[in-house]
Short mmCIF file of C-alpha atoms and ligand atoms in Angstrom, two decimals:
data_model
loop_
_atom_site.label_atom_id
_atom_site.label_comp_id
_atom_site.label_asym_id
_atom_site.label_seq_id
_atom_site.Cartn_x
_atom_site.Cartn_y
_atom_site.Cartn_z
CA MET A 1 34.13 27.35 -23.05
CA ASN A 2 36.41 27.25 -20.04
CA PHE A 3 36.14 24.83 -17.18
CA ILE A 4 34.39 27.27 -14.83
CA SER A 5 31.57 28.14 -17.21
CA LEU A 6 31.19 24.47 -18.11
CA PHE A 7 30.85 23.74 -14.40
CA TRP A 8 28.13 26.37 -13.94
CA GLY A 9 26.43 25.25 -17.12
CA VAL A 10 26.23 21.68 -15.90
CA LEU A 11 25.06 22.83 -12.48
CA PHE A 12 22.36 25.01 -14.04
CA PHE A 13 21.26 22.15 -16.28
CA LEU A 14 21.00 19.75 -13.33
CA PHE A 15 19.08 22.31 -11.31
CA THR A 16 16.57 23.16 -14.02
CA ALA A 17 16.26 19.50 -15.08
CA ALA A 18 15.29 18.58 -11.54
CA HIS A 19 12.74 21.35 -11.43
CA ALA A 20 11.18 20.85 -14.85
CA SER A 21 9.10 18.35 -12.92
CA ALA A 22 6.79 19.08 -10.05
CA HIS A 23 7.16 18.38 -6.36
CA PHE A 24 4.82 15.81 -4.92
CA GLY A 25 4.14 14.61 -1.43
CA MET A 26 3.80 10.85 -1.73
CA VAL A 27 1.99 8.24 0.36
CA ILE A 28 2.40 4.88 -1.37
CA PRO A 29 1.14 1.63 0.15
CA SER A 30 2.54 -1.76 -0.84
CA ASP A 31 -0.92 -2.51 -2.23
CA PRO A 32 -4.11 -0.45 -2.43
CA MET A 33 -6.26 -3.55 -1.99
CA VAL A 34 -5.77 -6.16 0.70
CA LEU A 35 -7.59 -9.41 0.02
CA GLN A 36 -8.53 -12.43 2.09
CA GLY A 37 -5.73 -14.95 2.27
CA GLU A 38 -3.00 -12.39 1.65
CA GLY A 39 -0.69 -10.92 4.21
CA ARG A 40 -2.46 -8.27 6.24
CA LYS A 41 0.59 -6.12 6.61
CA VAL A 42 0.68 -2.98 4.52
CA ALA A 43 3.94 -1.08 4.18
CA VAL A 44 3.31 2.61 3.60
CA ASP A 45 6.10 4.74 2.15
CA LEU A 46 6.26 8.50 2.55
CA LEU A 47 8.33 10.56 0.15
CA PHE A 48 8.78 14.08 -1.14
CA TRP A 49 9.73 13.51 -4.73
CA HIS A 50 9.69 14.37 -8.41
CA PRO A 51 7.82 11.16 -9.25
CA PHE A 52 8.28 11.07 -13.02
CA ALA A 53 11.90 12.22 -13.08
CA GLY A 54 12.65 10.00 -10.12
CA GLU A 55 14.55 12.64 -8.17
CA GLY A 56 13.98 13.03 -4.49
CA MET A 57 14.19 15.61 -1.79
CA ASP A 58 14.68 14.91 1.89
CA LEU A 59 11.40 14.50 3.72
CA ASP A 60 11.64 15.57 7.34
CA LYS A 61 9.56 13.61 9.82
CA PRO A 62 5.97 14.66 9.05
CA VAL A 63 3.93 16.77 11.44
CA ARG A 64 1.10 14.25 11.20
CA PHE A 65 0.81 10.76 9.80
CA GLY A 66 -2.16 8.56 10.41
CA VAL A 67 -4.94 6.42 9.05
CA VAL A 68 -8.66 7.10 8.99
CA GLU A 69 -10.57 3.86 9.24
CA ASN A 70 -14.37 3.78 9.26
CA GLY A 71 -14.41 7.41 10.38
CA ARG A 72 -11.88 6.88 13.18
CA ASP A 73 -8.54 8.67 13.03
CA HIS A 74 -5.50 6.79 14.33
CA ASP A 75 -2.18 8.57 14.88
CA LEU A 76 0.62 6.48 13.35
CA LEU A 77 3.47 8.96 13.74
CA SER A 78 5.31 6.63 16.12
CA PHE A 79 5.15 3.84 13.50
CA LEU A 80 7.42 5.76 11.13
CA LYS A 81 10.94 4.55 10.50
CA GLU A 82 13.41 6.57 8.51
CA LYS A 83 14.47 4.94 5.29
CA LYS A 84 17.08 6.14 2.81
CA ARG A 85 16.06 5.92 -0.81
CA ASP A 86 18.52 7.19 -3.42
CA ASP A 87 20.33 8.87 -0.53
CA ARG A 88 17.24 10.84 0.42
CA ARG A 89 15.25 10.75 3.66
CA THR A 90 11.96 8.93 3.29
CA TRP A 91 9.77 7.18 5.85
CA ARG A 92 8.03 3.85 6.09
CA ALA A 93 5.35 2.50 8.39
CA GLU A 94 4.12 -1.06 8.62
CA TYR A 95 0.50 -1.42 9.54
CA THR A 96 -1.51 -4.56 10.11
CA ILE A 97 -5.05 -4.50 8.80
CA LYS A 98 -7.36 -6.46 11.06
CA ARG A 99 -10.85 -5.95 9.73
CA PRO A 100 -12.72 -5.09 6.53
CA GLY A 101 -12.89 -1.41 5.75
CA LEU A 102 -11.34 1.53 3.97
CA TYR A 103 -8.06 2.80 5.31
CA THR A 104 -7.04 6.30 4.25
CA PHE A 105 -3.39 6.89 5.07
CA TYR A 106 -2.51 10.58 5.17
CA MET A 107 0.39 12.83 5.99
CA GLU A 108 0.87 16.46 6.81
CA PRO A 109 4.51 17.29 6.09
CA LYS A 110 6.62 19.91 7.77
CA PRO A 111 6.66 23.03 5.54
CA TYR A 112 9.48 22.65 3.01
CA PHE A 113 11.26 25.79 1.86
CA GLU A 114 11.94 25.75 -1.88
CA PRO A 115 14.58 28.41 -2.65
CA ALA A 116 14.07 28.14 -6.42
CA GLU A 117 10.49 29.35 -6.01
CA ASP A 118 10.99 31.37 -2.80
CA LEU A 119 8.06 29.69 -1.11
CA TYR A 120 7.13 26.98 1.35
CA ILE A 121 5.46 23.81 0.16
CA VAL A 122 2.93 21.89 2.27
CA HIS A 123 1.31 18.96 0.49
CA TYR A 124 -1.44 17.22 2.42
CA THR A 125 -1.17 13.77 0.92
CA LYS A 126 -3.31 10.67 1.14
CA THR A 127 -4.11 7.32 -0.40
CA VAL A 128 -6.93 4.84 0.14
CA VAL A 129 -6.47 1.13 0.90
CA ALA A 130 -9.51 -1.13 0.66
CA ALA A 131 -9.48 -4.30 2.74
CA PHE A 132 -11.26 -7.66 2.57
CA GLY A 133 -13.91 -6.71 0.02
CA GLU A 134 -15.21 -3.62 1.81
CA GLU A 135 -15.53 -0.54 -0.38
CA GLU A 136 -18.03 1.82 1.22
CA GLY A 137 -17.11 5.38 2.07
CA TRP A 138 -14.38 6.39 -0.38
CA GLU A 139 -16.46 9.42 -1.42
CA GLU A 140 -16.18 10.92 2.08
CA PRO A 141 -13.52 13.51 2.93
CA VAL A 142 -11.27 12.50 5.83
CA GLY A 143 -11.02 16.10 7.06
CA LEU A 144 -7.59 17.28 5.91
CA PRO A 145 -7.30 21.08 5.54
CA ALA A 146 -6.75 20.59 1.81
CA GLU A 147 -8.05 17.44 0.22
CA ILE A 148 -9.03 15.75 -3.03
CA VAL A 149 -12.27 13.86 -2.57
CA PRO A 150 -12.59 11.13 -5.20
CA LEU A 151 -15.57 10.96 -7.54
CA THR A 152 -14.07 7.85 -9.10
CA ARG A 153 -13.54 4.89 -6.75
CA PRO A 154 -9.82 5.31 -5.96
CA PHE A 155 -8.82 1.63 -6.15
CA GLY A 156 -9.39 -1.30 -8.50
CA LEU A 157 -8.82 0.94 -11.53
CA TYR A 158 -7.64 -0.04 -14.99
CA ALA A 159 -5.06 1.89 -16.97
CA GLY A 160 -7.09 4.01 -19.38
CA ASN A 161 -9.81 4.72 -16.83
CA VAL A 162 -10.82 8.23 -16.00
CA PHE A 163 -10.07 9.62 -12.56
CA GLN A 164 -12.23 12.39 -11.24
CA GLY A 165 -11.97 14.26 -7.96
CA ARG A 166 -13.24 17.33 -6.20
CA ILE A 167 -10.79 19.72 -4.54
CA LEU A 168 -11.65 20.96 -1.06
CA TYR A 169 -9.88 23.61 0.99
CA LYS A 170 -11.17 23.88 4.55
CA GLY A 171 -14.19 21.87 3.50
CA ARG A 172 -15.18 24.06 0.53
CA PRO A 173 -14.79 23.25 -3.16
CA VAL A 174 -11.98 25.17 -4.88
CA PRO A 175 -13.03 26.29 -8.38
CA HIS A 176 -10.54 26.38 -11.26
CA ALA A 177 -7.55 25.11 -9.27
CA VAL A 178 -4.57 23.78 -11.20
CA VAL A 179 -3.97 20.06 -10.75
CA GLU A 180 -0.55 18.63 -11.57
CA VAL A 181 -0.48 14.95 -12.46
CA GLU A 182 2.55 12.67 -12.55
CA LEU A 183 3.25 8.99 -12.84
CA PHE A 184 5.56 7.40 -10.29
CA ASN A 185 7.67 6.37 -13.20
CA GLY A 186 10.40 4.23 -11.72
CA GLY A 187 12.48 4.73 -14.85
CA ARG A 188 10.06 2.92 -17.16
CA TYR A 189 9.20 5.77 -19.51
CA THR A 190 11.11 8.59 -21.18
CA PRO A 191 9.20 11.81 -21.84
CA PRO A 192 9.38 13.07 -25.46
CA ASN A 193 10.31 16.42 -23.94
CA ASP A 194 9.98 18.19 -20.59
CA TYR A 195 6.37 19.28 -21.22
CA PHE A 196 5.28 15.66 -20.88
CA VAL A 197 6.72 15.11 -17.40
CA THR A 198 3.93 16.89 -15.51
CA GLN A 199 0.44 16.70 -16.94
CA VAL A 200 -1.79 19.63 -16.03
CA VAL A 201 -5.55 19.87 -15.78
CA ARG A 202 -7.80 22.45 -14.16
CA ALA A 203 -10.82 22.05 -12.00
CA ASP A 204 -14.15 23.38 -13.21
CA ALA A 205 -16.33 25.93 -11.37
CA ASN A 206 -17.32 23.21 -8.85
CA GLY A 207 -13.75 22.21 -8.09
CA VAL A 208 -14.03 18.99 -10.10
CA PHE A 209 -11.16 17.79 -12.29
CA THR A 210 -10.83 14.83 -14.66
CA TYR A 211 -7.85 12.88 -15.94
CA VAL A 212 -7.38 9.69 -17.94
CA ALA A 213 -4.38 7.61 -16.88
CA PRO A 214 -2.69 6.32 -20.05
CA ALA A 215 -0.57 3.66 -18.37
CA ALA A 216 -0.55 1.39 -15.35
CA GLY A 217 1.18 2.49 -12.17
CA TRP A 218 0.77 4.91 -9.31
CA TRP A 219 -0.47 8.30 -10.43
CA GLY A 220 -0.33 11.35 -8.19
CA PHE A 221 -2.85 14.21 -8.41
CA ALA A 222 -1.70 17.42 -6.75
CA ALA A 223 -4.18 20.28 -6.61
CA LEU A 224 -2.17 23.42 -5.92
CA LEU A 225 -3.68 26.16 -3.82
CA PRO A 226 -1.26 29.10 -3.83
CA GLY A 227 -1.78 32.28 -1.89
CA GLU A 228 -4.00 30.80 0.83
CA GLU A 229 -1.40 30.88 3.62
CA GLU A 230 1.88 32.50 4.65
CA ILE A 231 4.80 31.47 6.82
CA ARG A 232 7.14 34.24 8.04
CA GLY A 233 5.98 36.51 5.25
CA LYS A 234 6.60 33.91 2.54
CA GLU A 235 3.96 32.34 0.36
CA VAL A 236 2.95 28.75 1.05
CA GLU A 237 2.00 26.42 -1.77
CA ILE A 238 -0.72 24.32 -0.19
CA GLY A 239 -1.23 21.07 -2.05
CA ALA A 240 -4.05 18.57 -1.84
CA VAL A 241 -2.57 15.32 -3.10
CA ILE A 242 -4.01 11.86 -3.70
CA TRP A 243 -2.20 8.79 -5.03
CA VAL A 244 -4.17 6.27 -7.04
CA LYS A 245 -3.01 3.03 -8.65
CA PHE A 246 -4.10 1.88 -12.10
CA ASP A 247 -3.50 -1.69 -13.28
CA GLU A 248 -3.39 -3.43 -16.64
CA LEU A 249 -6.23 -5.68 -17.68
CA VAL A 250 -5.04 -9.24 -17.18
CA ARG A 251 -5.74 -11.87 -19.83
CA LYS A 252 -7.09 -15.25 -18.90
CA ASN A 253 -4.24 -17.59 -17.90
CA GLU A 254 -1.91 -14.67 -17.32
CA ARG A 255 -0.61 -14.08 -13.85
CA PRO A 256 -1.69 -10.69 -12.53
CA LYS A 257 1.05 -8.34 -11.42
CA THR A 258 0.95 -7.66 -7.72
CA LYS A 259 2.58 -5.53 -5.06
CA ASN A 260 4.00 -2.73 -7.15
CA GLU A 261 5.80 -5.29 -9.30
CA ASN A 262 5.70 -2.94 -12.25
CA GLN A 263 7.78 -0.28 -10.60
CA LYS A 264 11.04 0.07 -8.79
CA PRO A 265 10.79 -2.08 -5.69
CA PHE A 266 10.58 -0.44 -2.31
CU1 LIG B 1 12.59 19.75 -5.99
#
Protein backbone atom coordinates (compact mmCIF):
# COMPACT_ATOMS: atom_id res chain seq x y z
CA MET A 1 0.00 0.00 0.00
CA ASN A 2 1.51 3.32 -0.96
CA PHE A 3 1.33 6.46 1.09
CA ILE A 4 -1.51 8.04 -0.90
CA SER A 5 -3.88 5.09 -0.56
CA LEU A 6 -2.97 4.77 3.11
CA PHE A 7 -3.87 8.44 3.50
CA TRP A 8 -7.28 7.97 1.84
CA GLY A 9 -7.85 4.79 3.78
CA VAL A 10 -7.26 6.54 7.08
CA LEU A 11 -9.43 9.46 5.99
CA PHE A 12 -12.23 7.12 4.97
CA PHE A 13 -11.95 5.24 8.26
CA LEU A 14 -12.13 8.47 10.28
CA PHE A 15 -15.10 9.66 8.26
CA THR A 16 -17.10 6.46 8.56
CA ALA A 17 -16.10 6.00 12.21
CA ALA A 18 -17.50 9.43 13.01
CA HIS A 19 -20.71 8.62 11.20
CA ALA A 20 -21.27 5.12 12.54
CA SER A 21 -22.90 7.06 15.35
CA ALA A 22 -25.89 9.33 15.09
CA HIS A 23 -26.14 13.09 15.22
CA PHE A 24 -27.89 14.53 18.23
CA GLY A 25 -28.92 18.00 19.20
CA MET A 26 -28.08 18.29 22.88
CA VAL A 27 -29.46 20.45 25.68
CA ILE A 28 -27.74 19.41 28.91
CA PRO A 29 -28.29 21.23 32.21
CA SER A 30 -25.79 21.08 35.05
CA ASP A 31 -28.49 19.26 37.02
CA PRO A 32 -32.03 18.18 36.11
CA MET A 33 -33.22 18.76 39.67
CA VAL A 34 -32.59 21.90 41.68
CA LEU A 35 -33.20 21.48 45.39
CA GLN A 36 -33.64 23.84 48.31
CA GLY A 37 -30.34 24.93 49.77
CA GLU A 38 -28.40 24.35 46.56
CA GLY A 39 -27.23 26.98 44.16
CA ARG A 40 -30.09 28.20 42.01
CA LYS A 41 -27.95 28.72 38.97
CA VAL A 42 -28.32 26.17 36.21
CA ALA A 43 -25.77 26.08 33.43
CA VAL A 44 -27.30 24.78 30.21
CA ASP A 45 -25.01 23.49 27.48
CA LEU A 46 -26.04 23.26 23.84
CA LEU A 47 -24.18 20.94 21.50
CA PHE A 48 -24.51 19.16 18.19
CA TRP A 49 -22.68 15.95 18.81
CA HIS A 50 -22.17 12.22 18.42
CA PRO A 51 -22.81 11.62 22.12
CA PHE A 52 -21.54 8.06 22.48
CA ALA A 53 -18.49 8.43 20.24
CA GLY A 54 -17.78 11.81 21.77
CA GLU A 55 -17.19 13.58 18.47
CA GLY A 56 -18.63 16.98 17.88
CA MET A 57 -19.77 19.20 15.09
CA ASP A 58 -19.91 22.98 15.20
CA LEU A 59 -23.24 24.26 16.42
CA ASP A 60 -24.11 27.63 14.95
CA LYS A 61 -26.01 30.02 17.19
CA PRO A 62 -29.50 28.47 17.43
CA VAL A 63 -32.53 30.08 15.83
CA ARG A 64 -34.38 29.79 19.13
CA PHE A 65 -33.34 28.98 22.66
CA GLY A 66 -35.60 29.43 25.61
CA VAL A 67 -37.27 28.01 28.66
CA VAL A 68 -40.92 27.18 29.21
CA GLU A 69 -41.82 27.66 32.85
CA ASN A 70 -45.34 27.04 34.13
CA GLY A 71 -46.68 27.50 30.60
CA ARG A 72 -44.76 30.73 29.99
CA ASP A 73 -42.14 30.86 27.26
CA HIS A 74 -39.05 32.97 27.91
CA ASP A 75 -36.59 33.77 25.12
CA LEU A 76 -33.04 33.12 26.36
CA LEU A 77 -31.18 33.56 23.08
CA SER A 78 -29.31 36.59 24.43
CA PHE A 79 -28.08 34.49 27.39
CA LEU A 80 -26.01 32.25 25.12
CA LYS A 81 -22.24 32.46 25.21
CA GLU A 82 -20.10 30.60 22.73
CA LYS A 83 -17.94 27.94 24.28
CA LYS A 84 -15.32 25.77 22.59
CA ARG A 85 -15.42 22.12 23.51
CA ASP A 86 -12.93 19.79 21.82
CA ASP A 87 -12.36 22.63 19.35
CA ARG A 88 -16.02 22.69 18.37
CA ARG A 89 -18.54 25.51 18.74
CA THR A 90 -21.00 24.89 21.54
CA TRP A 91 -23.09 27.29 23.61
CA ARG A 92 -23.80 27.80 27.27
CA ALA A 93 -26.40 29.80 29.15
CA GLU A 94 -26.56 30.41 32.86
CA TYR A 95 -30.03 30.74 34.26
CA THR A 96 -31.11 31.49 37.79
CA ILE A 97 -34.15 29.60 39.00
CA LYS A 98 -36.22 31.73 41.34
CA ARG A 99 -39.34 29.75 42.12
CA PRO A 100 -40.63 26.18 42.25
CA GLY A 101 -41.70 24.76 38.93
CA LEU A 102 -40.72 22.81 35.86
CA TYR A 103 -38.32 24.46 33.47
CA THR A 104 -38.16 23.00 29.97
CA PHE A 105 -35.11 24.32 28.15
CA TYR A 106 -35.37 23.95 24.39
CA MET A 107 -33.50 24.85 21.25
CA GLU A 108 -34.29 25.12 17.60
CA PRO A 109 -30.99 24.90 15.74
CA LYS A 110 -30.14 26.45 12.41
CA PRO A 111 -30.52 23.76 9.71
CA TYR A 112 -27.24 21.85 9.44
CA PHE A 113 -26.25 20.51 6.04
CA GLU A 114 -24.79 17.00 6.27
CA PRO A 115 -22.94 16.26 3.01
CA ALA A 116 -22.52 12.55 3.84
CA GLU A 117 -26.30 12.13 3.79
CA ASP A 118 -27.12 14.99 1.38
CA LEU A 119 -29.72 16.42 3.71
CA TYR A 120 -30.34 19.10 6.29
CA ILE A 121 -30.71 18.20 9.94
CA VAL A 122 -32.96 20.14 12.33
CA HIS A 123 -33.24 18.63 15.80
CA TYR A 124 -35.71 20.33 18.10
CA THR A 125 -34.14 19.51 21.43
CA LYS A 126 -35.28 19.88 25.00
CA THR A 127 -34.72 18.82 28.58
CA VAL A 128 -36.75 19.29 31.75
CA VAL A 129 -35.40 20.73 35.01
CA ALA A 130 -37.52 20.36 38.13
CA ALA A 131 -37.03 22.92 40.89
CA PHE A 132 -37.68 23.02 44.63
CA GLY A 133 -39.87 19.93 44.86
CA GLU A 134 -42.36 20.92 42.17
CA GLU A 135 -43.09 18.22 39.62
CA GLU A 136 -46.45 18.93 38.01
CA GLY A 137 -46.81 19.32 34.27
CA TRP A 138 -44.03 17.23 32.73
CA GLU A 139 -46.62 15.35 30.65
CA GLU A 140 -47.55 18.54 28.77
CA PRO A 141 -46.01 19.39 25.38
CA VAL A 142 -44.25 22.76 25.30
CA GLY A 143 -45.33 23.38 21.70
CA LEU A 144 -42.22 22.65 19.62
CA PRO A 145 -42.98 21.69 15.99
CA ALA A 146 -41.51 18.25 16.69
CA GLU A 147 -41.47 17.02 20.24
CA ILE A 148 -41.19 13.99 22.49
CA VAL A 149 -43.76 14.20 25.25
CA PRO A 150 -42.69 12.06 28.22
CA LEU A 151 -44.92 9.30 29.58
CA THR A 152 -42.27 8.58 32.20
CA ARG A 153 -41.44 11.46 34.56
CA PRO A 154 -38.26 12.79 32.90
CA PHE A 155 -36.21 13.41 36.06
CA GLY A 156 -35.39 11.53 39.26
CA LEU A 157 -34.85 8.30 37.30
CA TYR A 158 -32.72 5.31 38.22
CA ALA A 159 -30.45 3.50 35.80
CA GLY A 160 -32.44 0.45 34.71
CA ASN A 161 -35.73 2.34 34.63
CA VAL A 162 -37.87 2.38 31.56
CA PHE A 163 -38.32 5.61 29.64
CA GLN A 164 -41.42 6.05 27.57
CA GLY A 165 -42.43 8.95 25.37
CA ARG A 166 -44.89 9.92 22.69
CA ILE A 167 -43.66 11.55 19.49
CA LEU A 168 -45.57 14.56 18.21
CA TYR A 169 -45.14 16.40 14.92
CA LYS A 170 -47.18 19.59 14.70
CA GLY A 171 -49.18 18.39 17.67
CA ARG A 172 -50.10 14.96 16.24
CA PRO A 173 -48.70 11.59 17.29
CA VAL A 174 -46.27 10.08 14.77
CA PRO A 175 -46.82 6.32 14.43
CA HIS A 176 -43.90 3.93 13.86
CA ALA A 177 -41.18 6.59 13.89
CA VAL A 178 -37.60 5.46 14.40
CA VAL A 179 -36.05 6.63 17.66
CA GLU A 180 -32.27 6.67 18.01
CA VAL A 181 -30.95 6.44 21.55
CA GLU A 182 -27.45 7.27 22.74
CA LEU A 183 -25.66 7.73 26.02
CA PHE A 184 -23.59 10.87 26.50
CA ASN A 185 -20.70 8.59 27.11
CA GLY A 186 -17.85 10.86 28.10
CA GLY A 187 -15.39 8.09 27.30
CA ARG A 188 -16.62 5.74 30.03
CA TYR A 189 -17.74 2.83 27.88
CA THR A 190 -16.42 1.06 24.80
CA PRO A 191 -18.98 -0.47 22.45
CA PRO A 192 -18.40 -4.16 21.60
CA ASN A 193 -18.84 -3.09 17.98
CA ASP A 194 -20.38 -0.20 16.05
CA TYR A 195 -23.92 -1.62 16.24
CA PHE A 196 -23.97 -0.85 19.97
CA VAL A 197 -23.22 2.86 19.65
CA THR A 198 -26.74 3.91 18.65
CA GLN A 199 -29.63 1.95 20.10
CA VAL A 200 -32.75 1.95 17.95
CA VAL A 201 -36.39 1.51 18.90
CA ARG A 202 -39.58 2.26 17.00
CA ALA A 203 -42.75 3.90 18.11
CA ASP A 204 -45.98 1.93 18.05
CA ALA A 205 -49.15 2.90 16.15
CA ASN A 206 -49.83 5.64 18.74
CA GLY A 207 -46.38 7.16 18.47
CA VAL A 208 -45.26 5.71 21.80
CA PHE A 209 -41.77 4.29 22.26
CA THR A 210 -40.09 2.55 25.20
CA TYR A 211 -36.47 2.15 26.23
CA VAL A 212 -34.67 0.83 29.30
CA ALA A 213 -31.50 2.73 30.19
CA PRO A 214 -28.87 0.16 31.21
CA ALA A 215 -26.48 2.62 32.86
CA ALA A 216 -26.45 5.94 34.65
CA GLY A 217 -25.84 9.13 32.72
CA TRP A 218 -27.54 11.42 30.26
CA TRP A 219 -29.45 9.55 27.59
CA GLY A 220 -30.69 11.23 24.42
CA PHE A 221 -33.81 10.09 22.56
CA ALA A 222 -34.03 11.35 18.99
CA ALA A 223 -37.21 10.58 17.07
CA LEU A 224 -36.39 11.05 13.40
CA LEU A 225 -39.05 12.36 11.07
CA PRO A 226 -37.65 12.27 7.54
CA GLY A 227 -39.48 13.52 4.50
CA GLU A 228 -41.70 16.03 6.29
CA GLU A 229 -39.91 19.17 5.09
CA GLU A 230 -37.54 20.46 2.41
CA ILE A 231 -34.99 23.24 2.21
CA ARG A 232 -33.88 24.36 -1.27
CA GLY A 233 -35.02 21.06 -2.74
CA LYS A 234 -33.10 18.98 -0.19
CA GLU A 235 -34.63 16.68 2.37
CA VAL A 236 -34.68 17.79 6.00
CA GLU A 237 -34.28 15.29 8.80
CA ILE A 238 -36.54 16.71 11.47
CA GLY A 239 -35.67 15.37 14.89
CA ALA A 240 -37.62 15.51 18.12
CA VAL A 241 -35.02 15.10 20.85
CA ILE A 242 -35.24 14.86 24.63
CA TRP A 243 -32.37 14.41 27.09
CA VAL A 244 -33.04 12.55 30.31
CA LYS A 245 -30.67 11.73 33.16
CA PHE A 246 -30.60 8.39 34.97
CA ASP A 247 -28.76 7.97 38.27
CA GLU A 248 -27.41 5.02 40.24
CA LEU A 249 -29.19 3.90 43.37
CA VAL A 250 -27.16 5.20 46.29
CA ARG A 251 -26.47 2.95 49.28
CA LYS A 252 -26.94 4.20 52.80
CA ASN A 253 -23.83 6.06 53.98
CA GLU A 254 -22.63 6.53 50.42
CA ARG A 255 -22.34 10.02 49.08
CA PRO A 256 -24.61 10.53 46.09
CA LYS A 257 -22.98 11.68 42.88
CA THR A 258 -24.07 15.13 41.86
CA LYS A 259 -23.75 17.63 39.05
CA ASN A 260 -22.78 15.37 36.19
CA GLU A 261 -19.89 14.04 38.26
CA ASN A 262 -20.04 10.75 36.40
CA GLN A 263 -19.23 12.26 33.06
CA LYS A 264 -16.68 14.51 31.49
CA PRO A 265 -16.96 17.85 33.26
CA PHE A 266 -18.36 20.81 31.41
CU1 LIG B 1 -21.55 14.15 12.16
